[in-house]
């Protein structure tokens, strides 16, 4: 073995982030490798949410729009996310879902490039990104979507860029393979072609270094590595240089310049606040803010170092224990997010057999087995245990058991 | 006095809905007349939310998308709201904010009437309705907004309707005055002109009878009379006869026909599910569903009778105790929601003086004092106590105290 379990224990003792694991509730007897899908529950969250329910809502009711800061949650929460993605104060607004924010970003970006009628979309991107681009383009009318991707025959970005391109939407980290873009280089390439760059940070923020400061827009969710809870508020980043020129087409009263003056017509608030629309789901913001308390203390460079260590360790072990298995993720850590994926034609039953043995990964069509490594609460021994269990399931072909073939409704 | 406090106590003893008050946590020593803004906390909500946090999320994590029904929350929650608004199963989807749902409804409605380029909007409507219509019209392009209203010189609906009108958006109950439209008559009038009718139910659902079954679209919030919690998921109703023809421009993966097939292009789900966009904020849905457990047991006719009784009692008492005060709400109960409003040029300090004495109403520009009567948890003695305190504040001019003149940030 490239490393022993006791050597992994030693690495965990030396881990500068080791104490963060105690901040989380994790199910007993489980190695949870789906922090890239739904982050674990911070221990402090339950009490914070209970306080919001029982005191802020139950006792103080509508006064809490002022006294508990409910009204400003989209901005205050956004300002806490900003340092995690390389944005400045006043450039990030938290709210709505990722899909709604993609819609806002696309419909805000396109009018900034009048005369350019092409949107570059990525066939490898998470489906909602592509689907929402289609809806936004159809709504605004007369736009062409030009697909790029890594599949054979698909256009590459450099081939697709031209003086007809208004904007490009890409994910920093691929949700299936974990492959990571060079954000600075791609942003520069897109902007050099006169187009606007919109980044999806769902699979990168909270796990790998993110710096959107040169980009035009970005969106992301907070329920994966940021541990904000199921369906927690998403966020939108709008570079401050665009603030005076952009419109939010979902022009609700929370984004109005003077919402309580009840003016007859819409007048956008200054700054990123104009991207607010309706009332914020306070309980979901409260859970997210409990998690952001933890993030304030995280050294993001140590986080990245641990992410690389865990994913590299897992890859090395699987290389040794499962020869011939196809790694879908980049072997070069510089090109990889905090996720390791493999290709297997029976990926679905393999994942079900793993889950049955306490290793929680997931499956994505057509043949991808995903393991997410959330560096805040995972240990080197978790990577070790996951790799040895994975090897056992594959070498003994435990996944051939009939019970694992049956599809569950949602995976 | 038209009625004594002890007579009010007798009415409360005879109230068929009296036991519902025990379902709610209400701040001690307060008459809460802002259920039309933020509904009170159901007692059962805290435990339900805690279970969602600690068990569904904390212990079961992503498996809860299946096992706890998270994935289907927009539909299952919508189906529980449907009977409260006269809609059928599969016609209501819960999610997003009211503003986002207005945007979805407007952008879905307009393409159903090609060639008609006018949207009728109501200057008396809650601002976000008007603001979002402006944003949606600008996004789709080449639409005219024709304003109606009750102000001197404003167009009336019958004057504004014509064969160029694509849709009309009105609120069933006016947020300032509590005046109520005849939904059936207005819907018929609009549809006879060939236009689509979209109702905003924010200030009616859960307080007055609602029947949108003849309408084309409706939207509403669940945090007012429905007691779903601050910023709880809103909802959209789409008449089933339109389901095959409408598009959701915010075409996210949750509204896809086969979301886990990860198809390259958007293909809408059948029925109202296509109006889903992104991941649902689960904790906020959980709070709403706790409240909907209560609503399943409410006799809506008894609810309406009590609403009329409470608001009429309050009006009668204020008539007697505050002669000369201008009632802004209709005196005819058939034309009134569950809210009573008065006009007062110093409305803001009056409300602050009332709040200081435990009567929680609010103020809306330019001169409206609002009292909402949530019939599920208010008593006749509450109406009595509120009226006598209101009379004391006005007759003794207690509102002139300097402390009440200062504006709070949000009211």
Short mmCIF file of C-alpha atoms in Angstrom, two decimals, chain B residues 190-358:
data_model
loop_
_atom_site.label_atom_id
_atom_site.label_comp_id
_atom_site.label_asym_id
_atom_site.label_seq_id
_atom_site.Cartn_x
_atom_site.Cartn_y
_atom_site.Cartn_z
CA UNK B 190 -61.33 40.33 -18.78
CA UNK B 191 -61.74 37.02 -20.57
CA UNK B 192 -64.73 38.37 -22.54
CA UNK B 193 -62.31 40.96 -23.90
CA UNK B 194 -60.03 38.15 -25.02
CA UNK B 195 -57.37 38.80 -22.37
CA UNK B 196 -55.87 36.56 -19.72
CA UNK B 197 -56.57 37.14 -16.02
CA UNK B 198 -53.77 36.89 -13.47
CA UNK B 199 -54.70 37.26 -9.80
CA UNK B 200 -52.42 38.17 -6.92
CA UNK B 201 -53.78 36.41 -3.83
CA UNK B 202 -51.21 37.63 -1.28
CA UNK B 203 -53.76 39.54 0.77
CA UNK B 204 -56.69 37.17 0.32
CA UNK B 205 -55.64 33.51 0.58
CA UNK B 206 -56.24 32.25 4.09
CA UNK B 207 -58.54 35.10 5.02
CA UNK B 208 -61.34 35.45 2.49
CA UNK B 209 -62.91 32.97 0.06
CA UNK B 210 -60.73 32.56 -3.01
CA UNK B 211 -61.82 30.83 -6.18
CA UNK B 212 -59.39 31.15 -9.05
CA UNK B 213 -60.80 28.20 -10.97
CA UNK B 214 -61.97 30.42 -13.86
CA UNK B 215 -58.80 32.51 -13.92
CA UNK B 216 -55.77 31.83 -16.09
CA UNK B 217 -52.95 32.37 -13.62
CA UNK B 218 -52.58 33.36 -10.01
CA UNK B 219 -49.71 33.94 -7.64
CA UNK B 220 -49.47 34.50 -3.94
CA UNK B 221 -47.33 34.32 -0.85
CA UNK B 222 -47.64 31.99 2.11
CA UNK B 223 -46.17 34.09 4.89
CA UNK B 224 -49.19 36.29 5.57
CA UNK B 225 -52.50 34.64 6.51
CA UNK B 226 -51.09 31.20 5.68
CA UNK B 227 -48.50 31.49 8.49
CA UNK B 228 -45.67 29.85 6.56
CA UNK B 229 -42.93 31.97 8.12
CA UNK B 230 -40.82 34.93 6.99
CA UNK B 231 -40.14 34.70 3.26
CA UNK B 232 -41.84 31.30 3.03
CA UNK B 233 -42.20 29.87 -0.50
CA UNK B 234 -44.70 31.66 -2.71
CA UNK B 235 -46.85 29.83 -5.24
CA UNK B 236 -48.12 29.97 -8.79
CA UNK B 237 -51.45 28.68 -10.10
CA UNK B 238 -51.71 27.85 -13.79
CA UNK B 239 -55.10 26.71 -15.08
CA UNK B 240 -54.76 23.15 -16.35
CA UNK B 241 -56.18 24.11 -19.76
CA UNK B 242 -52.99 26.13 -20.37
CA UNK B 243 -50.49 23.51 -19.19
CA UNK B 244 -49.53 22.20 -22.60
CA UNK B 245 -49.07 25.64 -24.11
CA UNK B 246 -47.13 27.61 -21.52
CA UNK B 247 -43.43 27.99 -21.04
CA UNK B 248 -41.46 28.88 -17.95
CA UNK B 249 -38.74 31.24 -19.12
CA UNK B 250 -36.68 30.43 -15.99
CA UNK B 251 -36.26 26.95 -17.40
CA UNK B 252 -34.16 25.28 -14.70
CA UNK B 253 -33.57 21.58 -14.23
CA UNK B 254 -36.21 21.14 -11.54
CA UNK B 255 -38.81 21.86 -14.22
CA UNK B 256 -37.30 19.46 -16.75
CA UNK B 257 -39.23 16.41 -17.97
CA UNK B 258 -36.39 14.07 -16.94
CA UNK B 259 -34.06 16.02 -14.67
CA UNK B 260 -31.80 13.09 -13.83
CA UNK B 261 -31.26 12.07 -17.42
CA UNK B 262 -29.11 15.20 -17.78
CA UNK B 263 -30.25 15.74 -21.35
CA UNK B 264 -28.40 18.41 -23.33
CA UNK B 265 -31.48 20.56 -23.95
CA UNK B 266 -34.44 21.76 -21.95
CA UNK B 267 -37.66 19.80 -22.28
CA UNK B 268 -40.47 20.96 -19.99
CA UNK B 269 -42.07 18.63 -17.47
CA UNK B 270 -45.77 17.94 -17.84
CA UNK B 271 -48.19 20.12 -15.94
CA UNK B 272 -47.41 22.82 -13.45
CA UNK B 273 -44.10 21.16 -12.53
CA UNK B 274 -42.53 22.95 -15.49
CA UNK B 275 -42.75 26.14 -13.45
CA UNK B 276 -40.12 24.80 -11.05
CA UNK B 277 -36.64 26.23 -11.59
CA UNK B 278 -33.95 25.48 -8.99
CA UNK B 279 -33.49 23.67 -5.71
CA UNK B 280 -36.23 24.34 -3.14
CA UNK B 281 -35.23 25.99 0.17
CA UNK B 282 -36.22 22.95 2.23
CA UNK B 283 -36.25 24.51 5.69
CA UNK B 284 -38.65 27.22 4.56
CA UNK B 285 -40.93 24.65 2.92
CA UNK B 286 -40.89 22.61 6.12
CA UNK B 287 -42.17 25.54 8.17
CA UNK B 288 -44.90 26.18 5.60
CA UNK B 289 -45.98 22.55 5.63
CA UNK B 290 -46.30 22.58 9.42
CA UNK B 291 -48.78 25.42 9.03
CA UNK B 292 -50.61 23.67 6.20
CA UNK B 293 -51.31 20.78 8.61
CA UNK B 294 -53.49 23.26 10.50
CA UNK B 295 -55.14 24.58 7.37
CA UNK B 296 -56.36 21.10 6.47
CA UNK B 297 -58.77 21.28 9.41
CA UNK B 298 -60.11 24.80 8.83
CA UNK B 299 -63.71 25.31 7.68
CA UNK B 300 -63.22 28.17 5.22
CA UNK B 301 -66.84 29.33 5.52
CA UNK B 302 -66.52 29.61 9.29
CA UNK B 303 -63.24 31.45 8.72
CA UNK B 304 -64.91 34.00 6.49
CA UNK B 305 -67.80 34.46 8.93
CA UNK B 306 -65.37 35.16 11.75
CA UNK B 307 -63.33 37.53 9.60
CA UNK B 308 -66.47 39.53 8.82
CA UNK B 309 -67.50 39.49 12.47
CA UNK B 310 -64.11 40.73 13.73
CA UNK B 311 -63.64 43.45 11.14
CA UNK B 312 -67.25 44.64 11.43
CA UNK B 313 -67.01 44.72 15.22
CA UNK B 314 -63.81 46.76 15.01
CA UNK B 315 -65.32 49.21 12.54
CA UNK B 316 -68.46 49.65 14.66
CA UNK B 317 -66.43 50.31 17.80
CA UNK B 318 -64.09 52.79 16.09
CA UNK B 319 -67.11 54.53 14.52
CA UNK B 320 -68.49 55.08 17.99
CA UNK B 321 -65.23 55.89 19.78
CA UNK B 322 -63.48 57.95 17.10
CA UNK B 323 -66.11 59.99 15.31
CA UNK B 324 -64.78 61.78 12.23
CA UNK B 325 -61.97 59.32 11.53
CA UNK B 326 -61.89 58.31 7.85
CA UNK B 327 -62.39 54.64 7.16
CA UNK B 328 -60.30 53.67 4.12
CA UNK B 329 -61.78 50.17 3.87
CA UNK B 330 -65.16 49.40 2.34
CA UNK B 331 -67.95 49.48 4.89
CA UNK B 332 -69.73 46.71 3.00
CA UNK B 333 -68.23 43.44 4.30
CA UNK B 334 -68.80 41.77 0.93
CA UNK B 335 -66.29 44.17 -0.62
CA UNK B 336 -63.74 43.93 2.18
CA UNK B 337 -60.88 41.54 2.91
CA UNK B 338 -59.83 40.64 6.44
CA UNK B 339 -58.27 44.03 7.05
CA UNK B 340 -59.47 47.43 8.27
CA UNK B 341 -57.63 50.61 7.31
CA UNK B 342 -58.04 54.25 8.25
CA UNK B 343 -56.63 57.43 6.80
CA UNK B 344 -54.75 59.75 9.14
CA UNK B 345 -52.28 62.45 8.14
CA UNK B 346 -50.11 61.47 11.11
CA UNK B 347 -50.56 57.76 10.58
CA UNK B 348 -46.95 56.89 11.21
CA UNK B 349 -46.68 58.22 14.79
CA UNK B 350 -50.17 56.92 15.54
CA UNK B 351 -49.04 53.40 14.65
CA UNK B 352 -45.89 53.76 16.73
CA UNK B 353 -47.94 54.89 19.74
CA UNK B 354 -50.24 51.91 19.24
CA UNK B 355 -47.36 49.46 19.02
CA UNK B 356 -45.99 50.92 22.23
CA UNK B 357 -49.31 49.99 23.86
CA UNK B 358 -49.33 46.43 22.52
#
